[in-house]
Coordinates of N, CA and C in Angstrom, one line a residue:
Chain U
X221 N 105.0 -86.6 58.2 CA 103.9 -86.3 57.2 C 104.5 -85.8 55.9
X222 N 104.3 -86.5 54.5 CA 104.6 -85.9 53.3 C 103.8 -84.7 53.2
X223 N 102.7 -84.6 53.3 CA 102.1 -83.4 52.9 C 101.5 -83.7 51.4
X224 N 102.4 -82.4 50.8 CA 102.1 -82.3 49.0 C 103.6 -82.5 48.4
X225 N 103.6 -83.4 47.6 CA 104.4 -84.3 46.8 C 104.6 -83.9 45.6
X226 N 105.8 -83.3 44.6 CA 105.6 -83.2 43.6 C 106.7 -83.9 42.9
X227 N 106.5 -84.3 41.9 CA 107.6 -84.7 40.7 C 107.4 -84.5 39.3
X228 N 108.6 -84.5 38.7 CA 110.0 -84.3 39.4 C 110.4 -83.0 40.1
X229 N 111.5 -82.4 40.8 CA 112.1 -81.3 41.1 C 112.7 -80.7 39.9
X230 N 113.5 -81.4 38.5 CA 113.5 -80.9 38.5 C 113.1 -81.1 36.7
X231 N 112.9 -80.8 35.6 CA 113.6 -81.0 33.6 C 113.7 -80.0 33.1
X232 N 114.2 -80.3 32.2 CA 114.8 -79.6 30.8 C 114.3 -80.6 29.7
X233 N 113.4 -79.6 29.1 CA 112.7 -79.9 28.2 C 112.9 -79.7 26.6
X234 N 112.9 -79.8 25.5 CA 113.3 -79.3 24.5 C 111.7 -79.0 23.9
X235 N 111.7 -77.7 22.9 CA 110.5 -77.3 22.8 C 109.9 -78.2 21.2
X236 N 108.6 -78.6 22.1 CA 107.5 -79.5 21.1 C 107.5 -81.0 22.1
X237 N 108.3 -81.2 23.3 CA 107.9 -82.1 23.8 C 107.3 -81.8 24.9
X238 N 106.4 -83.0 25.4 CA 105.7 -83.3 26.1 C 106.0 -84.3 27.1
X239 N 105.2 -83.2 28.6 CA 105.3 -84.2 30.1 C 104.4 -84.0 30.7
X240 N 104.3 -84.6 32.0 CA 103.8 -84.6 32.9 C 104.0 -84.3 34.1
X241 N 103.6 -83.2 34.9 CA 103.8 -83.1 36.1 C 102.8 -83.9 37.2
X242 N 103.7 -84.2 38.7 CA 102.7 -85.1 39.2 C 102.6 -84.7 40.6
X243 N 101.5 -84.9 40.9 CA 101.4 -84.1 42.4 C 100.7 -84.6 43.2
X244 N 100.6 -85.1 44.7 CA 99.9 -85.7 45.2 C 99.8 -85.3 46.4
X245 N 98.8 -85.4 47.4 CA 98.5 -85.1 48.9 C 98.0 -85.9 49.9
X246 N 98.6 -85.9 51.0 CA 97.9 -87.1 52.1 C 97.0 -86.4 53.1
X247 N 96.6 -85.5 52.8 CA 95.8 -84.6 53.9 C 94.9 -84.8 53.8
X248 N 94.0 -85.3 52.5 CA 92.7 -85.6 52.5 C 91.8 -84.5 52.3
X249 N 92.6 -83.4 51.7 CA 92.2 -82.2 51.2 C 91.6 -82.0 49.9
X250 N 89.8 -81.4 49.6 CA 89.5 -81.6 48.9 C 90.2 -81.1 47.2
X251 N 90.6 -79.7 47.8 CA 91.1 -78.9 46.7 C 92.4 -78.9 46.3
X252 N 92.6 -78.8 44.9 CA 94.3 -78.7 44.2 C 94.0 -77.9 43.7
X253 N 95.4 -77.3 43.4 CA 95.8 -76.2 42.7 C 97.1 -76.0 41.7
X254 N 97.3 -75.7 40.6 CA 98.7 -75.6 39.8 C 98.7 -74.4 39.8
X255 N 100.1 -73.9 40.2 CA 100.4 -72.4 40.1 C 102.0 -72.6 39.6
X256 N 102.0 -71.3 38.3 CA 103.2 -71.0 38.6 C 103.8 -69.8 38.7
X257 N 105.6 -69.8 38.9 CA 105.8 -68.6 39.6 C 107.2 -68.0 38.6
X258 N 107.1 -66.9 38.3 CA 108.1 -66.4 37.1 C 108.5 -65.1 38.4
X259 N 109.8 -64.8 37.9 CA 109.8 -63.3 38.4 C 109.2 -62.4 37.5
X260 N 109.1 -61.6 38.7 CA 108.7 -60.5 38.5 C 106.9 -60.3 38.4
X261 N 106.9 -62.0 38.5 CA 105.2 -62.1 37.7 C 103.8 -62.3 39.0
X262 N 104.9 -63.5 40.1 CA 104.0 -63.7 41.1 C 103.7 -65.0 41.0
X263 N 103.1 -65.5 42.1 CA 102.4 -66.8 41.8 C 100.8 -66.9 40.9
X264 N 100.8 -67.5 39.3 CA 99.5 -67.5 39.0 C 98.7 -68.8 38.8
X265 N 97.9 -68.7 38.4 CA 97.1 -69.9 39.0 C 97.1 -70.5 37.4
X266 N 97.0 -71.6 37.4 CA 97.0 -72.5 35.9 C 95.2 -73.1 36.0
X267 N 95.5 -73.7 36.9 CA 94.3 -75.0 36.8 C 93.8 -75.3 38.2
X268 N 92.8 -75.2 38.8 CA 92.5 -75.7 39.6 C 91.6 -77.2 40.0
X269 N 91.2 -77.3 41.0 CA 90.3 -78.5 41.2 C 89.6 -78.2 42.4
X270 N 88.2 -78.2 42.3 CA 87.7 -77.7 44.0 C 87.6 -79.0 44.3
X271 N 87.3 -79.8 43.6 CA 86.8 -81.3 44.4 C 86.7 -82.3 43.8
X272 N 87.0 -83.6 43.8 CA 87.3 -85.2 42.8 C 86.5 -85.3 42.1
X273 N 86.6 -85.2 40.6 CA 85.8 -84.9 39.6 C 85.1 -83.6 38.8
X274 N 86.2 -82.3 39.3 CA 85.8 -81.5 38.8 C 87.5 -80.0 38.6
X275 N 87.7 -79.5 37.7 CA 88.6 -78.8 37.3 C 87.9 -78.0 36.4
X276 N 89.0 -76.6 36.6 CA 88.7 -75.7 36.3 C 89.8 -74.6 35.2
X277 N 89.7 -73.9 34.7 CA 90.7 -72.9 34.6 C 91.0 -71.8 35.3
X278 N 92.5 -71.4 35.6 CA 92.3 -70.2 36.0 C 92.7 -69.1 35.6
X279 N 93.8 -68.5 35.8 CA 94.6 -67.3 34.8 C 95.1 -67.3 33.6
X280 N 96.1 -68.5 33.4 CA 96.9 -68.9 32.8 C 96.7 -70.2 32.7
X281 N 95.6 -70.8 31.8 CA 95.4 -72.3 31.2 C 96.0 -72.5 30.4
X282 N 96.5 -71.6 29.3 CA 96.9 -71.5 27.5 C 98.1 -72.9 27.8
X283 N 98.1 -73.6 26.7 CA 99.2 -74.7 26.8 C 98.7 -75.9 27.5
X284 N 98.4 -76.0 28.6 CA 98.6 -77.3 30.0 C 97.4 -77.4 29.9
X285 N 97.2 -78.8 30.5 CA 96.0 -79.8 30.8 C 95.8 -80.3 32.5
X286 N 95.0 -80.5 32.8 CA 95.2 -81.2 34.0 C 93.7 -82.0 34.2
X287 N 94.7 -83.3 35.1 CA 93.9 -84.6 35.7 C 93.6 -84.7 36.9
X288 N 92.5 -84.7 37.3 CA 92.4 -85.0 39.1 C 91.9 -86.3 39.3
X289 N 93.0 -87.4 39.1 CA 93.0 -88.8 39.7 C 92.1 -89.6 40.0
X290 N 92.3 -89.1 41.1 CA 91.4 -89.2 42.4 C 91.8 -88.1 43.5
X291 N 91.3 -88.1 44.8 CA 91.1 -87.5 45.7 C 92.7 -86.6 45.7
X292 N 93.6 -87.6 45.9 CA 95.0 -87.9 46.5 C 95.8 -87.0 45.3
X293 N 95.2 -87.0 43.9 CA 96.3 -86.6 42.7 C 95.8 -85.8 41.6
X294 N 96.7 -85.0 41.2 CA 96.3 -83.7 40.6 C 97.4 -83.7 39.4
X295 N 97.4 -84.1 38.2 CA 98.6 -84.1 37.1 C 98.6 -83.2 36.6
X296 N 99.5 -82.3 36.0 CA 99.5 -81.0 34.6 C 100.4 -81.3 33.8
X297 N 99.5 -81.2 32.4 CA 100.5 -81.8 31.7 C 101.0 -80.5 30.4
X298 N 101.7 -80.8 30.1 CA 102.2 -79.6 28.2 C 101.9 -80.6 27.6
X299 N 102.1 -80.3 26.4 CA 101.5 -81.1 25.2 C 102.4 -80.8 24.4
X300 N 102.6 -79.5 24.6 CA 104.2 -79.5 23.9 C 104.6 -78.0 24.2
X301 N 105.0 -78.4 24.6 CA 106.0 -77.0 25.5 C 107.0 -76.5 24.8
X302 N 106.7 -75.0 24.9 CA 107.3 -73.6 25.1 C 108.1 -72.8 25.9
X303 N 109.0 -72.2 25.1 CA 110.0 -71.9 26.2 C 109.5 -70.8 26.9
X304 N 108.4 -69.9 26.9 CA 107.0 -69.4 27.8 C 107.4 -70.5 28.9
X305 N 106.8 -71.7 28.6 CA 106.6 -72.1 30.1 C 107.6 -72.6 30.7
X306 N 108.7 -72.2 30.0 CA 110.1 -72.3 31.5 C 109.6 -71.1 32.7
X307 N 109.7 -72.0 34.1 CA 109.0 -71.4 35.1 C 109.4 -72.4 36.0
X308 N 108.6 -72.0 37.2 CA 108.9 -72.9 38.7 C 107.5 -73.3 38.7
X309 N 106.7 -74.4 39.1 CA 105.7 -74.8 38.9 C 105.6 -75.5 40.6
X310 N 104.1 -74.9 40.9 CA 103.6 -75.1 42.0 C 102.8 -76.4 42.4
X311 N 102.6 -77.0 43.0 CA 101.0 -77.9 43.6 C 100.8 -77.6 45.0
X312 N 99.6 -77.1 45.3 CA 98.6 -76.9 46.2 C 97.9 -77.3 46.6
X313 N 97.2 -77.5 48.0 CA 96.1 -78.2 48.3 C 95.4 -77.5 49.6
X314 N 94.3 -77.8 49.6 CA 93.5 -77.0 51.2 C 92.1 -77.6 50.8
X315 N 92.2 -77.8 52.4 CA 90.5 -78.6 52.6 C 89.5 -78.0 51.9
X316 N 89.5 -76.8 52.2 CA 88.1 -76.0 51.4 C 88.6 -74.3 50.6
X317 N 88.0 -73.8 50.2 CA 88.0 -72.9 50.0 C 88.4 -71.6 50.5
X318 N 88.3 -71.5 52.0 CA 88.6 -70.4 52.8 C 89.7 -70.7 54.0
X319 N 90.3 -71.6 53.5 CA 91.4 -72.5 54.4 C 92.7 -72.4 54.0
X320 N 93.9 -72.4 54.6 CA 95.2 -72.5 54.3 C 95.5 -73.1 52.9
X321 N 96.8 -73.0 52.2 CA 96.6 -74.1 51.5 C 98.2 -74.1 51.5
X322 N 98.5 -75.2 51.1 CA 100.0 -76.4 51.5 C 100.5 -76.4 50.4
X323 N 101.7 -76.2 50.2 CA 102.6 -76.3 49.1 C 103.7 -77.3 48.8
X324 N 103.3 -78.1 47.2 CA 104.9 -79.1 47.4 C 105.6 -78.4 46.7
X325 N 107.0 -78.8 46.9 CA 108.6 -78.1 46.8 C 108.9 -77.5 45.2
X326 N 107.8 -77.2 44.9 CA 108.0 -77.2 43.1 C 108.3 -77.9 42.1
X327 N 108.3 -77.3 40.7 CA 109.1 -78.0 39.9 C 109.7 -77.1 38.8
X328 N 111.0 -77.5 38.9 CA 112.0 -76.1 38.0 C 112.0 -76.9 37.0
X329 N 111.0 -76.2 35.6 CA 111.2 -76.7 34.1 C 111.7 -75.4 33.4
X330 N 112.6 -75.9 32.8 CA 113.0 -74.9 31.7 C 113.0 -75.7 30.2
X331 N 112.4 -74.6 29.5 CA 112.3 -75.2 28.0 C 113.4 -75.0 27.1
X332 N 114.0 -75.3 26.2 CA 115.1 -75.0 25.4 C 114.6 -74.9 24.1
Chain W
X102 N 93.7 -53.5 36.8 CA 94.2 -53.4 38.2 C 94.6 -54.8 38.9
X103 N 95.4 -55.3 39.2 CA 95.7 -56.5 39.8 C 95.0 -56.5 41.2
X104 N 94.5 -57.8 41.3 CA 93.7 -58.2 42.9 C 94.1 -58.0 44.3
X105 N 95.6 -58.2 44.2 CA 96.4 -57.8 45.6 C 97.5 -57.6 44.9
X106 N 98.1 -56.2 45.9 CA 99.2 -55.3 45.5 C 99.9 -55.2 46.5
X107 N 101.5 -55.3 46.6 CA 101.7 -55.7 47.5 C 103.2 -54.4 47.0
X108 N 103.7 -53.6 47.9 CA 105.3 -53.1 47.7 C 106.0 -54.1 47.3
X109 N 106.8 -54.0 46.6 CA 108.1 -55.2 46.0 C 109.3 -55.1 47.0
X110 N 109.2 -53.9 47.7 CA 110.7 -53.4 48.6 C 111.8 -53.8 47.5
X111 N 112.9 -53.6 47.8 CA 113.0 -54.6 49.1 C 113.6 -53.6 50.3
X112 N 112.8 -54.1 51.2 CA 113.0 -53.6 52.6 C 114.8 -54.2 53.3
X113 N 115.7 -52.9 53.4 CA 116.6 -53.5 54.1 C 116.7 -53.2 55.7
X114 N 116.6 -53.9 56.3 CA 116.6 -53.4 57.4 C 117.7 -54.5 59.0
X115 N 118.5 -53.4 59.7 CA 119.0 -53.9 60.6 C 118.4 -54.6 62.2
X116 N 119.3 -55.5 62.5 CA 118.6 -56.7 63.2 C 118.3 -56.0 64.3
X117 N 116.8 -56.5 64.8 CA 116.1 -55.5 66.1 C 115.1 -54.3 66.0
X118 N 115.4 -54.0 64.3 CA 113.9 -53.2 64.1 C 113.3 -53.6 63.9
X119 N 111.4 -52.4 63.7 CA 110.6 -53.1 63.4 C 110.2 -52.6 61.9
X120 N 109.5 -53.9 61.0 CA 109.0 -53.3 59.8 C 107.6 -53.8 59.4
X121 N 107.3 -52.7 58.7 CA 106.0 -52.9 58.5 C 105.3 -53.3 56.7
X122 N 104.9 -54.2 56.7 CA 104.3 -54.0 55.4 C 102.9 -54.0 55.2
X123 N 102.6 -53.2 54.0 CA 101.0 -53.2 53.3 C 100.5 -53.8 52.4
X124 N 99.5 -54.1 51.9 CA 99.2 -54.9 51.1 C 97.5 -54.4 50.7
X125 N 97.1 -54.0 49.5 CA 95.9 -53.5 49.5 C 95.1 -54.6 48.2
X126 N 94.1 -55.4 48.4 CA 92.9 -56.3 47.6 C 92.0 -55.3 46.8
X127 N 91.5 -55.7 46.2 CA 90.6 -55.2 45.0 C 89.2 -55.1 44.8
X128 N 88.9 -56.7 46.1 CA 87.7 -57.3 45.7 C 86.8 -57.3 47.3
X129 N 86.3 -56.5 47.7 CA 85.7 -56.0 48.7 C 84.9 -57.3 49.1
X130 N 84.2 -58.5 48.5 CA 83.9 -59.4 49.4 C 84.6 -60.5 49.3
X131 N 86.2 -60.2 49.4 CA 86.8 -61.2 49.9 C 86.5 -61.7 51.3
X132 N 87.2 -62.9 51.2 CA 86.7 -63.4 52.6 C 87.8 -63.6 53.4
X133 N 88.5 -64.7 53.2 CA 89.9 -65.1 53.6 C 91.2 -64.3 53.5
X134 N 92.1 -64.3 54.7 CA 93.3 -63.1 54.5 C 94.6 -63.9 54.8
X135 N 95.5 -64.0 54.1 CA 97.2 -65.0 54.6 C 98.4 -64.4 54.6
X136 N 99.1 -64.1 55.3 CA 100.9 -64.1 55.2 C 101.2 -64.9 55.0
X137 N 102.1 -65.3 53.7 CA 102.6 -66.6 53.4 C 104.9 -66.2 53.4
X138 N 104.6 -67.2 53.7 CA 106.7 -66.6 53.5 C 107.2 -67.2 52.5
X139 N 108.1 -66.7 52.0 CA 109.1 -67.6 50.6 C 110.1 -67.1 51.1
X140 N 110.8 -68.3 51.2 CA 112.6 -68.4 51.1 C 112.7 -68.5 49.3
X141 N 113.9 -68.3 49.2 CA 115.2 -68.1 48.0 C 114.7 -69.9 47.2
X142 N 113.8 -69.9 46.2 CA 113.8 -71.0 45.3 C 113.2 -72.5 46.2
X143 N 112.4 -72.0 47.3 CA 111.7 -72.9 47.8 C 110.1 -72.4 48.1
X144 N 109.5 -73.3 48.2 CA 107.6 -73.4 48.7 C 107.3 -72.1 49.3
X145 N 106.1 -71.6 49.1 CA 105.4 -70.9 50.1 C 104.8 -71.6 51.0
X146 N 105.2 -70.6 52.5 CA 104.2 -71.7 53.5 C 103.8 -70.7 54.3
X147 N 103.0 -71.0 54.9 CA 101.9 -70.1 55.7 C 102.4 -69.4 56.9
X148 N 102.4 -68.5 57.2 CA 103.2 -67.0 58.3 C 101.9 -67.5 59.2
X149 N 100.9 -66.4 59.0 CA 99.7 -66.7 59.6 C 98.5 -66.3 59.2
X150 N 97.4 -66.5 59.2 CA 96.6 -66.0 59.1 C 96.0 -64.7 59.4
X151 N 94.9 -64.0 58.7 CA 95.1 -62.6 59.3 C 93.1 -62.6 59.3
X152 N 93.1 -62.6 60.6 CA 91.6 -62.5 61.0 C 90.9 -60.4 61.3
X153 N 89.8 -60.5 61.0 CA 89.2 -59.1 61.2 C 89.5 -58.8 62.5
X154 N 90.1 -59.6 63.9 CA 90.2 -58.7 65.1 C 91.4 -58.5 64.7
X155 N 92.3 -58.8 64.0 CA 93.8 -59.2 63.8 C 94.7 -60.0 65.1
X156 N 95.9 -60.4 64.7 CA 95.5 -61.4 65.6 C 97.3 -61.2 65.5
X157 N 98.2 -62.3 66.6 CA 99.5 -61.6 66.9 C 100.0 -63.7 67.3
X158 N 101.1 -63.2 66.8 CA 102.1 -64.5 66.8 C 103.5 -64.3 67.1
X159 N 103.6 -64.3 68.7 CA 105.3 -63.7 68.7 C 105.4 -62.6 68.6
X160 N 106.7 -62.4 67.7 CA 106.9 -60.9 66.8 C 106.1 -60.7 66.2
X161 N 105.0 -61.4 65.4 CA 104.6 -61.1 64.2 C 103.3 -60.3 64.9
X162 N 102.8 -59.9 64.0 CA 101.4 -59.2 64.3 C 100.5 -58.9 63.0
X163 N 98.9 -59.3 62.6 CA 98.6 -59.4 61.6 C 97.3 -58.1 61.6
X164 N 96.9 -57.3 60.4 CA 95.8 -56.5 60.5 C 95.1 -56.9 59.7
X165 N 93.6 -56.6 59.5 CA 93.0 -56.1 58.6 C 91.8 -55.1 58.6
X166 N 91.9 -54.1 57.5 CA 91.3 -53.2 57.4 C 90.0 -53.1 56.4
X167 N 89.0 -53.7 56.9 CA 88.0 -54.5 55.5 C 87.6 -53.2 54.9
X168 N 87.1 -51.8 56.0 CA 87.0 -50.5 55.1 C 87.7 -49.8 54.1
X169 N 88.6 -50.1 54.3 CA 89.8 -49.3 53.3 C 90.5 -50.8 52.5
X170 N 90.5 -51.7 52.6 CA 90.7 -52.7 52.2 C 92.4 -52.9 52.1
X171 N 92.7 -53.0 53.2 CA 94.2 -53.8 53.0 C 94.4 -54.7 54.2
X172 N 95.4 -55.2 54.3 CA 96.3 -56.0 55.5 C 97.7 -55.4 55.7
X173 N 97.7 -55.9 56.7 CA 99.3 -55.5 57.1 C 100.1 -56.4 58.3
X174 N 101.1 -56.7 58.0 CA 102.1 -57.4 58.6 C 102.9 -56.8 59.5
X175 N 103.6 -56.8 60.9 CA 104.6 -55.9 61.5 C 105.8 -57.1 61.7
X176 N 106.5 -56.8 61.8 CA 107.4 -57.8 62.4 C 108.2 -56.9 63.8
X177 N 108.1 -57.6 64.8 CA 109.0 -56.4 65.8 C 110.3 -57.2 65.9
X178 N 111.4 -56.8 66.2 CA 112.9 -57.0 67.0 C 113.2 -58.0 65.8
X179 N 113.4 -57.8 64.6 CA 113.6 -58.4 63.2 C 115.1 -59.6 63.5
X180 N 114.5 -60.6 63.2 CA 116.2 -61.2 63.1 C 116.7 -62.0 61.8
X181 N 117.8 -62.1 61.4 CA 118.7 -62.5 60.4 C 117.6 -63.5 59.8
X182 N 116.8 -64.3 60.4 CA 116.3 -66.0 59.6 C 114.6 -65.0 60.0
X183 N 114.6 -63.7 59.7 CA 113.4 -63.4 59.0 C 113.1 -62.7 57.2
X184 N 114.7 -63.0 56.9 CA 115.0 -62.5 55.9 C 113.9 -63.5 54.6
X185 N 113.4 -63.2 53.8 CA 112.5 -64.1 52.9 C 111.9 -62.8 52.0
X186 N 110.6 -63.3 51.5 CA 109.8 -62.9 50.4 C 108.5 -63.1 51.3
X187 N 107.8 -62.1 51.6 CA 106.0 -62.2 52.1 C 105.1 -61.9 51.3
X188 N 104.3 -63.0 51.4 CA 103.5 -62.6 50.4 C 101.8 -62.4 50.9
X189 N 100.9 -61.7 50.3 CA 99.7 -61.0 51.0 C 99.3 -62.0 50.1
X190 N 98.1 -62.7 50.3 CA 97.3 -63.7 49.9 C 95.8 -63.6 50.4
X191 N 94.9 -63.5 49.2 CA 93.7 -63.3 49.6 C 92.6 -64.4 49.1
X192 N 91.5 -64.9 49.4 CA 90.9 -65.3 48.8 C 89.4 -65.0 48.7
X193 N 89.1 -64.3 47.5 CA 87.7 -63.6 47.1 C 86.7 -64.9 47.3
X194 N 85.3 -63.7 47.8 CA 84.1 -65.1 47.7 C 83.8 -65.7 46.9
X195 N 83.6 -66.5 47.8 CA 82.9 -67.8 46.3 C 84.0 -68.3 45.5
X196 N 84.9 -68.0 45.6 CA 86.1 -68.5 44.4 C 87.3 -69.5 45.5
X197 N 87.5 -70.2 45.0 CA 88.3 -71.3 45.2 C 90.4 -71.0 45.2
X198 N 90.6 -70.0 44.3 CA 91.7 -69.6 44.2 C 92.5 -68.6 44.8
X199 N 93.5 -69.2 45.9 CA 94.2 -67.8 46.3 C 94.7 -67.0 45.4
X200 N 94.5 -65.8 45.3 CA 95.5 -64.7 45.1 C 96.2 -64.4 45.5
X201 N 97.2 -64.4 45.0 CA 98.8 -63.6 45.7 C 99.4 -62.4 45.1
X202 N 99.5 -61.9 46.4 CA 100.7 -60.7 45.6 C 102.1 -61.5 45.0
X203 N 102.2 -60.0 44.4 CA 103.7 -60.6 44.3 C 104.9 -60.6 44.9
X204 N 104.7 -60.0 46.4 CA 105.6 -60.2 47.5 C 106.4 -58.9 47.4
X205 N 107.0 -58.9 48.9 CA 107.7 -58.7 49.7 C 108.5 -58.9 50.1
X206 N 110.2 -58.3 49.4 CA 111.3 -58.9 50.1 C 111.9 -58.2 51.5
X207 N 112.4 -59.0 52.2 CA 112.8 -58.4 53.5 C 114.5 -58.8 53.6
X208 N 115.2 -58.0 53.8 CA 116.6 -58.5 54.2 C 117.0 -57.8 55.6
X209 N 117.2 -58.3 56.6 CA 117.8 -58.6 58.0 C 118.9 -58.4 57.5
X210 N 119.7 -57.5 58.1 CA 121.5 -57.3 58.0 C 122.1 -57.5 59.5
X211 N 122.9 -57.4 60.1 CA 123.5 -57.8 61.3 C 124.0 -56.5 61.1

């Protein structure tokens, strides 16, 4: 079982460009989640999605965008990135709301 | 005040004791309660869940205290590949988004 899928593991970015992060899940889980994680800071929540066709903000929106595909995919994008958002970046998923939620392997961006 | 507060430790502790950590929430009708583990620059994945009778996994053993509002983790007879980052994970009603502390390191020494 893949689980949750992310790409890439890993860029380096130079600051004012723009990417996309891409994240995917075979669990058939309604909810996504983008979190990232800094030291000292914790895991915070960027963007969520409770269910296909709908996203939200959460802590930390400022900068990034996000797309919920379909069911299966969850994108965050910069638009132009800050060396702020060098970080380890999360994707999440869980059936519902009050349920586990599954994590892919991150993605280490650092901005320059 | 932050949502869940968790000790940073880090806890050092030799192989075969037991340790305990706390973890105190903010938001009284939370619903959902998690131990999640982090290794060194990889995923968080789920320890166990932590139900109101609390509930026991092996070594592990989970509480929760909905009056006073915390959780707590024990680990008994600690060994080397328990060494990680725990993290107390809550999720408030009605809201869609876990909360995480910001963990818990533990180091196992031989």
């Amino acid at each position: 079982n893949a689980g949750v899928t992310q790409t890439p593991k890993f860029q380096v970015l130079k600051t004012g460009q723009s990417m996309t992060l891409q994240c995917a899940q075979d669990m058939n889980h309604n909810s996504m989640y983008w979190y990232r994680q800094d030291p000292g800071m914790g895991l915070r929540l960027i963007y969520y999605s409770a269910s296909e066709g709908t996203t939200d903000k959460g802590e930390v929106p400022n900068g990034y965008n996000v797309s919920r595909l379909n069911k299966r995919e969850f994108s965050l994008r910069l638009e132009s990135a800050a060396p702020s958002q060098t970080s380890v970046y999360f994707c999440a998923s869980n059936r519902d709301r009050n349920t586990e939620a599954f994590f892919g392997q991150g993605t280490r961006l650092t901005v320059v | 005040r932050k949502e869940v507060e968790q000790d940073p430790g880090p806890f050092n502790v030799p192989e075969g004791a037991t340790v305990a950590f706390n973890c105190t929430y903010s938001n009284s009708a939370s619903q959902s309660f998690f131990w999640y583990r982090q290794d060194c620059r990889k995923e968080p994945k789920l320890l166990m869940s932590v139900y109101s009778s609390g509930n026991e996994d092996g070594r592990f053993t989970a509480q929760l205290n909905r009056a006073s509002q915390y959780i707590s983790l024990l680990i008994r007879d600690s060994k080397l590949s328990d060494s990680a980052t725990y993290l107390c994970v809550v999720n408030p009603f009605g809201g869609y988004a876990l909360n995480f502390g910001k963990g818990t390191s533990l180091l196992v020494t031989p």
